[in-house]
Amino acid sequence: MKHTTLTALFLSIIFISCTPSEKKETNTNDAQQAQTVTEVTENVSITIEGNDMMQFNLNKIEISAGQTVTLTLKHVGQMSSVAMGHNWVLLKAGTDKAAFGMAAVSSKDSGYIPLDMKESVIAFTPVIGGGESATITFEAPAAGYYEFICSFPGHYGIMNGSFVVLP
Ligand SMILES: [Cu+2]
């Protein structure tokens, strides 16, 4: 009887002492996996869609500093680039997006990128219509908070979002 109790106690000690080390192993594996993912994602691909309802399907994009971004803008609607054109414009931090959007109205010839505000732009796609897509590649700007818009006349108020670059 006493012997059985001792055996049970001994077994449970083994069990208890095993449990933490198993957990540790799992954590190590997690850390290794996370590290592997970080190494692989020096390049990041993002697809953002615009539609005939004047909407982007994303209002936030998050990437990491140092990444090379391949961004595809896809117009999933059917309307033409004249009636419901979309572009994707990443603005430098601190840019007044309303001022940019209003200046863009009279900049049709330059793809609705106002030439006198071009220094406020980090990256941009051409204007596309329904069924079209455009892909651009650019280096992630410094860690921080940025905004993106569609600068087609009248769209920036609805078609905008945050672009976060993690350190
Ligand atoms: Cu648009």
GROMACS .gro file of C-alpha atoms and ligand atoms in nm, residues 50-51 54-56 75 84-87 149-156 159, ligand 1:
model
   20
   50GLY     CA    1  -1.112   4.870  -5.595
   51ASN     CA    2  -1.470   4.829  -5.712
   54MET     CA    3  -1.580   5.352  -5.504
   55GLN     CA    4  -1.434   5.127  -5.235
   56PHE     CA    5  -1.103   4.964  -5.155
   75HIS     CA    6  -1.016   4.691  -6.031
   84MET     CA    7  -1.474   5.501  -6.205
   85GLY     CA    8  -1.096   5.500  -6.236
   86HIS     CA    9  -0.884   5.400  -5.940
   87ASN     CA   10  -0.522   5.434  -5.848
  149ILE     CA   11  -0.558   5.709  -5.112
  150CYS     CA   12  -0.715   5.678  -5.452
  151SER     CA   13  -0.658   6.022  -5.603
  152PHE     CA   14  -0.921   5.989  -5.880
  153PRO     CA   15  -1.146   6.297  -5.846
  154GLY     CA   16  -1.380   6.267  -5.548
  155HIS     CA   17  -1.250   5.931  -5.427
  156TYR     CA   18  -0.993   6.010  -5.157
  159MET     CA   19  -1.097   5.538  -5.074
  168CU      CU   20  -1.089   5.546  -5.692
   0.00000   0.00000   0.00000
